[in-house]
């Protein structure tokens, strides 16, 4: 491990530190996030090929601004400071940092003045993402300006003798289109890292870490059939085999054939210890007469915990609970727990997972990763595409898609319509182009005519969205002929439905789910 080429990312409280780490992994280089308090001596001992100092919310001249050991800049190891990291590094090396006359936030045009190393292969104007109130103002003669913008004379700087580089913008975000090229220039060109790190390396080191942590104890895992929990289960199974017990709770709110297909997939591909618990009666009984979406969520959340607890209690020696928590989930729930600055729009009970009172230690191998990285791991572990590329499915399942009261009959109507919708999407080759798609059963009846008869039946809404992060979303432009086939099949094949509508709302102001 010690010979592994590593980039250390010094975290100054940036929301982007993990994103930087992830971009370095995309450059096929191993990276590790370290606290900004780590001393130069310790860094030297770890012998990284380079250091990236992250951004952060503070001003370098604020009293409690996070600092670093200035001797780090004398180690001869290349350092890239991003935003706050640039300001701090530059300040240590003798520059003046001042509040900018105008806060810069968002997309800006920047001119590259020197394309010899950090900006190799990039010329002229670049679009970059700025987000700062301070900037490096006057620099000493050691500084070379590599780029400037209208409002920022030192948008990128270099001190050759110290191997220090600073950028005022964020190369790690997608709003800086050439950001990966710039980070690649830093890690490969300046730090001299090769392209050695692979997702398989993550799997190897994580399997070893899980074995070591779990020892001879057991792990329980709530398998939902979604990407994250499935990949987590397989990874842990690789590490500890039969000492992992997976529990799949059929809550009666699943899509057509879902419980069956999850069971088959796992039994056929991975002979793991899996128990499928049919608890549908329990859930449906508790949901009787309930129409309020938040109440539905609470009931389902509580019931799930109760069922899970009963089954897990029978697993002798179980000390760990495995969850497929991703980095963005961890951030969101941390924000939600940190004092409620984020308004609760919907209680997503999977975020934060099962409660601490279950008494397990958490095993969350993907806590530092992003969804597409988990997909890559899934593929590397041999999970079928059908699971790896599955659209997300909410914990409360179809209960929040049968608007109003949830009954077995209404669930069955929805299941049939939903399955036609998804089949047609697959048939048209559109499944991967859509982030999430589902049908919703509305609590209204409309008039129709079938043969010579007047009908008064259900309306089904179809929703398909495109999104990167599920925080904002646009409706999917479904081709007419595909919509026509879907609607035709649904009204003809699903008893009790005489009308189909397609949802053309964006998020915000709508949400993706209807409840
Ligand atoms: P919204 O409707 O908030 O959905 O735009 C964003 C994403 O979250 C999923 N979602 C949930 N997931 N429990 C979950 O596990 C929930 O209660 C829940 N509500 C919404 C939704 O399917 C979409 O992917």
Short mmCIF file of C-alpha atoms and ligand atoms in Angstrom, two decimals:
data_model
loop_
_atom_site.label_atom_id
_atom_site.label_comp_id
_atom_site.label_asym_id
_atom_site.label_seq_id
_atom_site.Cartn_x
_atom_site.Cartn_y
_atom_site.Cartn_z
CA UNK A 1 0.00 0.00 0.00
CA UNK A 2 2.81 2.39 0.87
CA UNK A 3 4.07 2.42 -2.72
CA UNK A 4 0.66 3.41 -3.99
CA UNK A 5 0.72 6.81 -5.66
CA UNK A 6 -1.51 9.00 -3.54
CA UNK A 7 -2.95 12.49 -3.72
CA UNK A 8 -3.85 13.85 -0.29
CA UNK A 9 -6.83 16.17 -0.11
CA UNK A 10 -6.66 18.56 2.76
CA UNK A 11 -10.17 19.43 3.83
CA UNK A 12 -10.89 22.99 4.96
CA UNK A 13 -14.60 22.37 5.42
CA UNK A 14 -15.60 22.30 1.79
CA UNK A 15 -18.78 20.65 0.66
CA UNK A 16 -16.71 19.59 -2.32
CA UNK A 17 -13.86 17.68 -0.63
CA UNK A 18 -15.42 14.29 -1.50
CA UNK A 19 -16.10 15.48 -4.99
CA UNK A 20 -12.42 16.38 -5.42
CA UNK A 21 -11.49 12.91 -4.13
CA UNK A 22 -13.85 11.39 -6.60
CA UNK A 23 -12.41 13.39 -9.52
CA UNK A 24 -8.92 12.21 -8.58
CA UNK A 25 -10.24 8.62 -8.62
CA UNK A 26 -11.65 9.38 -12.07
CA UNK A 27 -8.07 10.27 -13.07
CA UNK A 28 -7.24 6.70 -11.92
CA UNK A 29 -5.19 7.89 -8.99
CA UNK A 30 -5.75 6.95 -5.36
CA UNK A 31 -6.77 9.80 -3.09
CA UNK A 32 -7.35 10.26 0.57
CA UNK A 33 -9.00 13.08 2.49
CA UNK A 34 -7.07 14.35 5.48
CA UNK A 35 -7.85 16.95 8.14
CA UNK A 36 -6.27 20.35 7.58
CA UNK A 37 -4.48 20.01 10.92
CA UNK A 38 -2.16 17.22 9.78
CA UNK A 39 1.46 18.26 10.36
CA UNK A 40 4.06 18.52 7.60
CA UNK A 41 6.11 15.75 9.18
CA UNK A 42 3.22 13.29 9.02
CA UNK A 43 2.50 14.28 5.44
CA UNK A 44 6.13 13.76 4.53
CA UNK A 45 6.00 10.31 6.13
CA UNK A 46 3.04 9.41 3.94
CA UNK A 47 4.96 10.57 0.86
CA UNK A 48 2.04 11.65 -1.34
CA UNK A 49 2.71 12.56 -4.96
CA UNK A 50 0.66 15.72 -4.51
CA UNK A 51 -1.61 17.67 -2.18
CA UNK A 52 -4.88 19.43 -2.97
CA UNK A 53 -6.04 22.05 -0.50
CA UNK A 54 -9.83 22.23 -0.72
CA UNK A 55 -12.10 25.22 -0.64
CA UNK A 56 -13.96 26.15 2.51
CA UNK A 57 -16.55 28.60 3.74
CA UNK A 58 -14.22 30.79 5.84
CA UNK A 59 -12.18 33.90 5.03
CA UNK A 60 -8.46 33.42 5.60
CA UNK A 61 -8.36 36.54 7.76
CA UNK A 62 -11.27 35.48 10.02
CA UNK A 63 -10.26 34.68 13.62
CA UNK A 64 -11.26 31.07 13.55
CA UNK A 65 -10.22 30.41 9.95
CA UNK A 66 -8.88 26.86 9.54
CA UNK A 67 -5.12 26.94 8.95
CA UNK A 68 -2.53 24.38 7.99
CA UNK A 69 1.06 23.73 8.93
CA UNK A 70 2.92 26.28 6.71
CA UNK A 71 5.86 23.88 6.46
CA UNK A 72 3.75 21.76 4.13
CA UNK A 73 4.59 24.24 1.40
CA UNK A 74 8.32 23.60 1.94
CA UNK A 75 8.14 19.84 1.42
CA UNK A 76 8.74 20.09 -2.32
CA UNK A 77 5.49 18.18 -2.94
CA UNK A 78 3.24 19.83 -5.55
CA UNK A 79 0.26 21.59 -3.97
CA UNK A 80 -2.92 22.74 -5.69
CA UNK A 81 -5.02 25.17 -3.68
CA UNK A 82 -8.63 25.51 -4.71
CA UNK A 83 -10.51 28.69 -3.74
CA UNK A 84 -9.95 28.92 0.04
CA UNK A 85 -6.98 26.57 -0.41
CA UNK A 86 -5.53 28.98 -2.94
CA UNK A 87 -6.05 31.96 -0.67
CA UNK A 88 -4.51 30.25 2.34
CA UNK A 89 -1.54 28.89 0.42
CA UNK A 90 -0.93 32.25 -1.25
CA UNK A 91 -1.20 34.07 2.07
CA UNK A 92 1.37 31.75 3.64
CA UNK A 93 3.63 32.42 0.66
CA UNK A 94 3.36 36.18 1.02
CA UNK A 95 0.34 37.31 -1.01
CA UNK A 96 -2.42 39.59 0.21
CA UNK A 97 -5.95 38.26 0.30
CA UNK A 98 -8.80 40.74 0.19
CA UNK A 99 -12.56 40.74 0.08
CA UNK A 100 -13.48 41.15 -3.58
CA UNK A 101 -15.37 44.30 -4.56
CA UNK A 102 -18.11 42.03 -5.87
CA UNK A 103 -18.84 38.54 -4.68
CA UNK A 104 -18.43 36.23 -7.58
CA UNK A 105 -20.75 33.32 -7.76
CA UNK A 106 -21.52 31.13 -10.72
CA UNK A 107 -20.23 30.74 -14.25
CA UNK A 108 -17.49 33.13 -15.35
CA UNK A 109 -15.22 33.46 -18.34
CA UNK A 110 -11.54 33.26 -17.58
CA UNK A 111 -8.51 33.87 -19.83
CA UNK A 112 -5.64 31.42 -19.80
CA UNK A 113 -2.34 33.32 -19.94
CA UNK A 114 0.04 30.39 -19.45
CA UNK A 115 -0.69 26.93 -20.77
CA UNK A 116 2.60 25.32 -19.92
CA UNK A 117 1.54 22.97 -17.12
CA UNK A 118 -1.73 23.34 -15.15
CA UNK A 119 -3.56 24.53 -18.25
CA UNK A 120 -1.68 22.39 -20.76
CA UNK A 121 -3.85 21.81 -23.81
CA UNK A 122 -6.22 24.63 -22.88
CA UNK A 123 -6.10 28.03 -24.51
CA UNK A 124 -7.92 31.34 -24.55
CA UNK A 125 -11.23 31.63 -22.78
CA UNK A 126 -12.50 28.99 -20.39
CA UNK A 127 -15.80 28.79 -18.59
CA UNK A 128 -15.22 28.20 -14.89
CA UNK A 129 -17.36 28.06 -11.76
CA UNK A 130 -16.53 30.67 -9.12
CA UNK A 131 -17.94 30.79 -5.64
CA UNK A 132 -16.13 33.15 -3.34
CA UNK A 133 -16.09 36.48 -1.57
CA UNK A 134 -12.30 36.82 -1.27
CA UNK A 135 -9.49 36.77 -3.74
CA UNK A 136 -5.73 36.87 -3.93
CA UNK A 137 -4.89 40.51 -4.64
CA UNK A 138 -1.32 41.62 -4.61
CA UNK A 139 1.28 38.99 -5.16
CA UNK A 140 5.03 39.10 -4.68
CA UNK A 141 7.47 38.64 -7.55
CA UNK A 142 7.59 34.84 -7.02
CA UNK A 143 4.01 34.58 -8.22
CA UNK A 144 3.13 34.01 -11.82
CA UNK A 145 -0.42 34.65 -12.95
CA UNK A 146 -1.67 31.76 -15.07
CA UNK A 147 -5.17 33.06 -15.74
CA UNK A 148 -7.34 36.08 -15.07
CA UNK A 149 -10.93 37.16 -15.44
CA UNK A 150 -12.64 40.55 -15.63
CA UNK A 151 -13.16 40.69 -11.89
CA UNK A 152 -10.33 38.48 -10.72
CA UNK A 153 -6.79 39.46 -11.75
CA UNK A 154 -5.32 36.27 -10.25
CA UNK A 155 -7.79 33.55 -11.17
CA UNK A 156 -4.94 31.05 -11.24
CA UNK A 157 -1.37 31.40 -9.95
CA UNK A 158 1.88 29.46 -9.65
CA UNK A 159 4.99 29.72 -7.52
CA UNK A 160 7.46 27.58 -9.35
CA UNK A 161 10.05 27.34 -6.57
CA UNK A 162 7.46 26.01 -4.12
CA UNK A 163 5.60 23.86 -6.67
CA UNK A 164 2.47 25.68 -5.54
CA UNK A 165 -0.56 26.23 -7.79
CA UNK A 166 -3.74 28.03 -6.88
CA UNK A 167 -7.06 28.35 -8.67
CA UNK A 168 -9.79 30.70 -7.57
CA UNK A 169 -12.49 28.63 -9.27
CA UNK A 170 -13.72 25.07 -8.68
CA UNK A 171 -12.30 22.63 -11.23
CA UNK A 172 -14.08 19.71 -9.51
CA UNK A 173 -17.65 20.73 -10.39
CA UNK A 174 -19.30 19.93 -13.70
CA UNK A 175 -20.02 23.63 -14.24
CA UNK A 176 -16.31 23.97 -15.03
CA UNK A 177 -16.39 21.97 -18.27
CA UNK A 178 -12.59 21.64 -18.55
CA UNK A 179 -12.17 20.96 -14.83
CA UNK A 180 -11.21 17.31 -15.27
CA UNK A 181 -8.54 18.28 -17.78
CA UNK A 182 -7.09 20.77 -15.28
CA UNK A 183 -7.12 18.24 -12.42
CA UNK A 184 -5.65 15.66 -14.77
CA UNK A 185 -2.85 18.08 -15.66
CA UNK A 186 -2.17 18.50 -11.96
CA UNK A 187 -2.15 14.85 -10.91
CA UNK A 188 -0.52 13.40 -14.01
CA UNK A 189 1.50 16.24 -15.50
CA UNK A 190 2.65 18.09 -12.39
CA UNK A 191 2.61 15.36 -9.72
CA UNK A 192 3.70 12.63 -12.13
CA UNK A 193 1.07 10.07 -11.13
CA UNK A 194 0.38 7.25 -13.57
CA UNK A 195 -3.03 5.77 -14.32
CA UNK A 196 -2.86 2.93 -11.84
CA UNK A 197 -5.84 3.06 -9.54
CA UNK A 198 -8.91 1.00 -10.44
CA UNK A 199 -12.32 0.37 -8.88
CA UNK A 200 -11.10 -3.20 -8.37
CA UNK A 201 -8.54 -1.76 -5.98
CA UNK A 202 -11.33 -0.26 -3.94
CA UNK A 203 -13.06 -3.64 -3.87
CA UNK A 204 -9.88 -5.39 -2.74
CA UNK A 205 -9.06 -2.97 0.05
CA UNK A 206 -12.69 -2.74 1.19
CA UNK A 207 -13.07 -6.53 1.32
CA UNK A 208 -9.96 -6.69 3.50
CA UNK A 209 -11.21 -3.87 5.73
CA UNK A 210 -14.64 -5.51 6.17
CA UNK A 211 -13.05 -8.85 7.09
CA UNK A 212 -10.87 -7.19 9.65
CA UNK A 213 -13.66 -5.12 11.17
CA UNK A 214 -16.30 -7.85 11.32
CA UNK A 215 -13.94 -10.54 12.63
CA UNK A 216 -16.00 -13.61 13.54
CA UNK A 217 -19.24 -11.66 14.10
CA UNK A 218 -22.26 -11.57 11.82
CA UNK A 219 -23.76 -8.84 9.64
CA UNK A 220 -27.40 -8.27 8.75
CA UNK A 221 -28.38 -6.33 5.65
CA UNK A 222 -31.77 -5.00 4.59
CA UNK A 223 -31.83 -5.82 0.91
CA UNK A 224 -34.25 -3.67 -1.08
CA UNK A 225 -33.35 -4.79 -4.56
CA UNK A 226 -32.09 -1.29 -5.34
CA UNK A 227 -28.55 -0.66 -6.59
CA UNK A 228 -26.95 0.53 -3.37
CA UNK A 229 -28.07 -2.18 -0.97
CA UNK A 230 -27.57 -4.90 -3.60
CA UNK A 231 -24.00 -3.91 -4.37
CA UNK A 232 -23.23 -3.48 -0.66
CA UNK A 233 -24.61 -6.95 0.05
CA UNK A 234 -22.51 -8.59 -2.66
CA UNK A 235 -19.35 -6.77 -1.58
CA UNK A 236 -19.84 -7.83 2.04
CA UNK A 237 -20.75 -11.35 0.98
CA UNK A 238 -17.43 -11.53 -0.91
CA UNK A 239 -15.71 -10.55 2.31
CA UNK A 240 -17.48 -12.74 4.86
CA UNK A 241 -19.69 -15.19 2.95
CA UNK A 242 -22.32 -16.89 5.07
CA UNK A 243 -21.81 -14.62 8.02
CA UNK A 244 -23.86 -12.06 6.09
CA UNK A 245 -27.60 -12.46 6.43
CA UNK A 246 -29.72 -10.50 3.94
CA UNK A 247 -33.30 -9.69 4.76
CA UNK A 248 -35.74 -8.72 2.04
CA UNK A 249 -39.05 -7.42 3.39
CA UNK A 250 -41.98 -7.77 1.03
CA UNK A 251 -44.23 -4.99 2.30
CA UNK A 252 -46.94 -5.59 -0.27
CA UNK A 253 -46.11 -2.23 -1.83
CA UNK A 254 -43.67 -3.51 -4.42
CA UNK A 255 -43.96 -3.43 -8.18
CA UNK A 256 -45.22 -6.39 -10.19
CA UNK A 257 -43.07 -9.52 -9.75
CA UNK A 258 -40.51 -7.56 -7.78
CA UNK A 259 -39.99 -9.79 -4.74
CA UNK A 260 -39.72 -12.79 -7.02
CA UNK A 261 -37.21 -11.23 -9.35
CA UNK A 262 -34.95 -9.96 -6.55
CA UNK A 263 -34.99 -13.40 -5.00
CA UNK A 264 -34.25 -15.12 -8.31
CA UNK A 265 -31.49 -12.70 -9.23
CA UNK A 266 -29.72 -13.21 -5.95
CA UNK A 267 -30.23 -16.93 -5.75
CA UNK A 268 -29.03 -17.41 -9.33
CA UNK A 269 -26.00 -15.15 -9.20
CA UNK A 270 -24.89 -15.15 -5.59
CA UNK A 271 -25.68 -18.04 -3.28
CA UNK A 272 -25.99 -15.86 -0.23
CA UNK A 273 -27.94 -16.26 2.93
CA UNK A 274 -31.17 -14.46 2.01
CA UNK A 275 -34.50 -14.47 3.79
CA UNK A 276 -37.57 -13.08 2.08
CA UNK A 277 -40.19 -12.06 4.61
CA UNK A 278 -43.75 -11.68 3.40
CA UNK A 279 -45.13 -8.95 5.64
CA UNK A 280 -47.64 -7.52 3.18
CA UNK A 281 -50.70 -8.19 5.35
CA UNK A 282 -49.14 -6.30 8.22
CA UNK A 283 -48.40 -3.25 6.13
CA UNK A 284 -51.73 -3.15 4.34
CA UNK A 285 -53.67 -3.51 7.57
CA UNK A 286 -51.82 -0.62 9.13
CA UNK A 287 -52.41 1.53 6.05
CA UNK A 288 -56.17 1.06 6.05
CA UNK A 289 -58.01 4.37 5.86
CA UNK A 290 -54.78 6.42 5.73
CA UNK A 291 -54.61 9.07 3.01
CA UNK A 292 -52.01 11.55 4.26
CA UNK A 293 -48.66 10.94 2.51
CA UNK A 294 -46.50 11.73 5.52
CA UNK A 295 -48.61 9.42 7.69
CA UNK A 296 -48.17 6.68 5.13
CA UNK A 297 -44.42 7.17 5.23
CA UNK A 298 -44.30 7.08 9.02
CA UNK A 299 -46.40 3.94 9.26
CA UNK A 300 -44.35 2.16 6.62
CA UNK A 301 -41.10 3.30 8.24
CA UNK A 302 -42.15 2.04 11.69
CA UNK A 303 -43.52 -1.20 10.38
CA UNK A 304 -40.36 -1.87 8.39
CA UNK A 305 -38.23 -1.37 11.47
CA UNK A 306 -40.49 -3.67 13.50
CA UNK A 307 -40.35 -6.47 10.91
CA UNK A 308 -36.64 -6.06 10.40
CA UNK A 309 -35.97 -6.09 14.12
CA UNK A 310 -37.89 -9.37 14.59
CA UNK A 311 -36.03 -11.15 11.83
CA UNK A 312 -32.62 -9.70 12.72
CA UNK A 313 -33.06 -10.67 16.37
CA UNK A 314 -32.95 -14.30 15.33
CA UNK A 315 -29.52 -13.95 13.75
CA UNK A 316 -27.11 -15.18 16.39
CA UNK A 317 -24.05 -13.02 16.95
CA UNK A 318 -25.21 -10.25 14.61
CA UNK A 319 -23.32 -7.14 15.54
CA UNK A 320 -23.31 -5.12 12.33
CA UNK A 321 -25.97 -3.65 10.11
CA UNK A 322 -24.93 -3.15 6.49
CA UNK A 323 -26.32 -0.22 4.57
CA UNK A 324 -25.67 1.10 1.09
CA UNK A 325 -25.47 4.72 2.25
CA UNK A 326 -23.80 6.91 -0.36
CA UNK A 327 -21.87 10.08 0.21
CA UNK A 328 -24.72 12.39 -0.90
CA UNK A 329 -27.13 10.54 1.48
CA UNK A 330 -24.68 10.95 4.33
CA UNK A 331 -24.42 14.68 3.62
CA UNK A 332 -28.16 15.15 3.34
CA UNK A 333 -28.92 13.35 6.55
CA UNK A 334 -26.07 15.15 8.33
CA UNK A 335 -27.61 18.44 7.22
CA UNK A 336 -31.04 17.30 8.35
CA UNK A 337 -29.66 16.22 11.75
CA UNK A 338 -27.56 19.32 12.19
CA UNK A 339 -30.38 21.45 13.44
CA UNK A 340 -33.03 21.47 10.79
CA UNK A 341 -31.71 24.21 8.54
CA UNK A 342 -33.02 22.21 5.61
CA UNK A 343 -36.80 22.13 5.51
CA UNK A 344 -38.36 18.69 5.57
CA UNK A 345 -40.16 18.40 2.28
CA UNK A 346 -40.69 14.67 2.48
CA UNK A 347 -39.53 12.31 5.18
CA UNK A 348 -37.30 9.97 3.24
CA UNK A 349 -37.00 7.18 5.70
CA UNK A 350 -34.13 5.46 3.96
CA UNK A 351 -31.94 8.50 4.46
CA UNK A 352 -30.28 7.98 7.81
CA UNK A 353 -31.43 4.38 7.60
CA UNK A 354 -32.59 2.16 10.38
CA UNK A 355 -32.47 3.79 13.79
CA UNK A 356 -29.61 3.53 16.24
CA UNK A 357 -31.79 1.84 18.86
CA UNK A 358 -31.65 -1.38 16.85
CA UNK A 359 -28.29 -1.62 18.55
CA UNK A 360 -26.09 -2.47 15.58
CA UNK A 361 -22.83 -0.98 14.49
CA UNK A 362 -23.17 0.38 10.97
CA UNK A 363 -21.22 -1.06 8.09
CA UNK A 364 -21.42 1.42 5.23
CA UNK A 365 -18.79 0.61 2.61
CA UNK A 366 -19.97 3.32 0.19
CA UNK A 367 -20.19 6.21 2.60
CA UNK A 368 -17.50 8.05 0.64
CA UNK A 369 -18.71 7.17 -2.84
CA UNK A 370 -21.13 8.48 -5.43
CA UNK A 371 -23.85 6.51 -7.16
CA UNK A 372 -22.11 6.02 -10.47
CA UNK A 373 -19.05 4.71 -8.64
CA UNK A 374 -21.23 2.16 -6.85
CA UNK A 375 -22.63 1.14 -10.23
CA UNK A 376 -19.09 0.56 -11.47
CA UNK A 377 -18.37 -1.55 -8.42
CA UNK A 378 -21.57 -3.51 -9.02
CA UNK A 379 -20.52 -4.28 -12.56
CA UNK A 380 -17.01 -5.22 -11.44
CA UNK A 381 -18.55 -7.60 -8.87
CA UNK A 382 -20.63 -9.25 -11.57
CA UNK A 383 -24.09 -7.94 -10.71
CA UNK A 384 -26.46 -8.05 -13.68
CA UNK A 385 -27.23 -4.80 -15.53
CA UNK A 386 -30.82 -5.18 -14.53
CA UNK A 387 -29.83 -4.40 -10.93
CA UNK A 388 -26.90 -2.09 -11.57
CA UNK A 389 -28.93 0.23 -13.79
CA UNK A 390 -32.22 0.02 -11.96
CA UNK A 391 -34.19 3.22 -11.49
CA UNK A 392 -34.49 4.20 -7.83
CA UNK A 393 -37.60 3.05 -6.02
CA UNK A 394 -38.76 4.81 -2.85
CA UNK A 395 -38.89 2.96 0.47
CA UNK A 396 -42.66 3.50 0.87
CA UNK A 397 -43.07 1.99 -2.57
CA UNK A 398 -46.40 2.09 -4.34
CA UNK A 399 -48.10 3.48 -1.23
CA UNK A 400 -47.05 6.96 -2.34
CA UNK A 401 -48.14 6.23 -5.90
CA UNK A 402 -51.63 5.06 -5.07
CA UNK A 403 -52.85 8.51 -4.14
CA UNK A 404 -55.38 8.50 -1.34
CA UNK A 405 -56.21 5.27 0.45
CA UNK A 406 -54.02 2.26 -0.34
CA UNK A 407 -55.90 -0.97 -0.94
CA UNK A 408 -54.86 -4.28 -2.42
CA UNK A 409 -57.23 -3.74 -5.37
CA UNK A 410 -55.85 -0.30 -6.16
CA UNK A 411 -52.29 -1.55 -5.80
CA UNK A 412 -53.03 -4.30 -8.31
CA UNK A 413 -54.43 -1.81 -10.83
CA UNK A 414 -51.35 0.36 -10.45
CA UNK A 415 -48.96 -2.60 -10.70
CA UNK A 416 -50.43 -3.63 -13.99
CA UNK A 417 -50.34 -0.14 -15.48
CA UNK A 418 -46.83 0.47 -14.17
CA UNK A 419 -45.52 -2.74 -15.61
CA UNK A 420 -46.91 -1.92 -19.08
CA UNK A 421 -45.35 1.54 -18.85
CA UNK A 422 -41.91 0.18 -17.93
CA UNK A 423 -42.09 -2.65 -20.47
CA UNK A 424 -42.81 -0.16 -23.23
CA UNK A 425 -39.96 2.06 -22.07
CA UNK A 426 -37.60 -0.90 -22.23
CA UNK A 427 -39.02 -2.01 -25.54
CA UNK A 428 -38.33 1.47 -26.98
CA UNK A 429 -34.74 1.28 -25.67
CA UNK A 430 -35.29 4.31 -23.44
CA UNK A 431 -34.79 2.84 -19.95
CA UNK A 432 -31.20 4.05 -19.54
CA UNK A 433 -32.01 7.51 -20.94
CA UNK A 434 -34.57 8.03 -18.18
CA UNK A 435 -33.53 8.48 -14.54
CA UNK A 436 -36.80 7.33 -13.05
CA UNK A 437 -40.17 6.31 -14.45
CA UNK A 438 -43.37 5.10 -12.85
CA UNK A 439 -47.14 5.19 -13.00
CA UNK A 440 -49.39 6.87 -10.44
CA UNK A 441 -52.98 5.95 -9.69
CA UNK A 442 -55.04 9.08 -9.12
CA UNK A 443 -57.89 9.28 -6.63
CA UNK A 444 -60.35 10.57 -9.21
CA UNK A 445 -62.69 8.84 -11.61
CA UNK A 446 -63.44 10.17 -15.04
CA UNK A 447 -66.06 9.47 -17.62
CA UNK A 448 -65.24 7.42 -20.67
CA UNK A 449 -66.95 5.35 -23.30
CA UNK A 450 -66.20 1.75 -24.07
CA UNK A 451 -68.20 0.07 -26.80
CA UNK A 452 -71.58 1.71 -26.35
CA UNK A 453 -71.25 1.95 -22.62
CA UNK A 454 -70.47 4.91 -20.45
CA UNK A 455 -67.61 4.16 -18.02
CA UNK A 456 -66.61 5.96 -14.86
CA UNK A 457 -63.14 4.77 -13.97
CA UNK A 458 -59.60 5.51 -12.79
CA UNK A 459 -56.99 7.84 -14.25
CA UNK A 460 -53.38 6.76 -14.42
CA UNK A 461 -50.61 9.36 -14.64
CA UNK A 462 -47.27 8.45 -16.18
CA UNK A 463 -44.14 10.14 -14.91
CA UNK A 464 -40.66 9.89 -16.45
CA UNK A 465 -37.85 12.25 -15.51
CA UNK A 466 -34.31 13.10 -16.39
CA UNK A 467 -32.05 14.25 -13.61
CA UNK A 468 -28.46 14.09 -12.41
CA UNK A 469 -29.04 14.28 -8.69
CA UNK A 470 -32.81 13.98 -8.09
CA UNK A 471 -32.77 17.42 -6.47
CA UNK A 472 -33.91 19.02 -9.69
CA UNK A 473 -35.49 17.19 -12.59
CA UNK A 474 -37.01 17.71 -16.00
CA UNK A 475 -39.76 15.64 -17.57
CA UNK A 476 -38.63 13.21 -20.18
CA UNK A 477 -39.60 14.08 -23.77
CA UNK A 478 -41.25 10.76 -24.56
CA UNK A 479 -41.72 10.17 -28.30
CA UNK A 480 -45.38 10.43 -29.39
CA UNK A 481 -45.62 6.96 -30.80
CA UNK A 482 -44.28 5.45 -27.57
CA UNK A 483 -46.82 7.43 -25.55
CA UNK A 484 -49.55 6.30 -27.89
CA UNK A 485 -48.65 2.63 -27.41
CA UNK A 486 -48.44 2.98 -23.64
CA UNK A 487 -51.79 4.70 -23.35
CA UNK A 488 -53.44 2.29 -25.72
CA UNK A 489 -52.20 -0.77 -23.89
CA UNK A 490 -53.03 0.59 -20.44
CA UNK A 491 -56.65 1.50 -21.19
CA UNK A 492 -57.19 -1.73 -23.08
CA UNK A 493 -55.41 -4.13 -20.76
CA UNK A 494 -55.89 -2.71 -17.29
CA UNK A 495 -59.37 -3.22 -15.98
CA UNK A 496 -60.72 -0.15 -14.23
CA UNK A 497 -58.61 2.46 -16.10
CA UNK A 498 -60.15 4.60 -18.83
CA UNK A 499 -57.74 7.53 -19.02
CA UNK A 500 -53.97 8.06 -19.13
CA UNK A 501 -52.14 11.37 -18.69
CA UNK A 502 -48.44 12.22 -19.00
CA UNK A 503 -46.87 14.40 -16.34
CA UNK A 504 -45.01 17.41 -17.80
CA UNK A 505 -43.95 19.11 -14.57
CA UNK A 506 -40.38 19.95 -13.63
CA UNK A 507 -38.88 19.72 -10.15
CA UNK A 508 -39.05 22.30 -8.68
CA UNK A 509 -41.79 23.40 -8.31
CA UNK A 510 -43.18 19.85 -8.47
CA UNK A 511 -41.44 16.87 -6.90
CA UNK A 512 -40.68 13.63 -8.68
CA UNK A 513 -43.15 11.52 -6.71
CA UNK A 514 -46.75 12.73 -6.49
CA UNK A 515 -46.97 12.25 -2.75
P1 LIG B 1 -39.05 13.70 -4.72
O1 LIG B 1 -40.43 13.17 -4.86
O2 LIG B 1 -38.74 14.20 -3.35
O3 LIG B 1 -38.11 12.45 -4.95
O4 LIG B 1 -38.70 14.67 -5.79
C1 LIG B 1 -36.71 12.46 -5.09
C2 LIG B 1 -36.24 11.03 -5.10
O5 LIG B 1 -36.49 10.43 -3.81
C3 LIG B 1 -37.35 9.32 -3.94
N1 LIG B 1 -38.26 9.34 -2.78
C4 LIG B 1 -38.13 8.55 -1.71
N2 LIG B 1 -37.23 7.59 -1.41
N3 LIG B 1 -38.35 7.19 0.64
C5 LIG B 1 -37.38 6.88 -0.26
O6 LIG B 1 -36.62 5.96 0.02
C6 LIG B 1 -39.28 8.15 0.41
O7 LIG B 1 -40.16 8.39 1.23
C7 LIG B 1 -39.16 8.86 -0.83
N4 LIG B 1 -39.88 9.85 -1.40
C8 LIG B 1 -39.30 10.14 -2.59
C9 LIG B 1 -38.06 9.50 -5.26
O8 LIG B 1 -38.52 8.25 -5.77
C10 LIG B 1 -36.99 10.14 -6.10
O9 LIG B 1 -36.07 9.18 -6.58
#
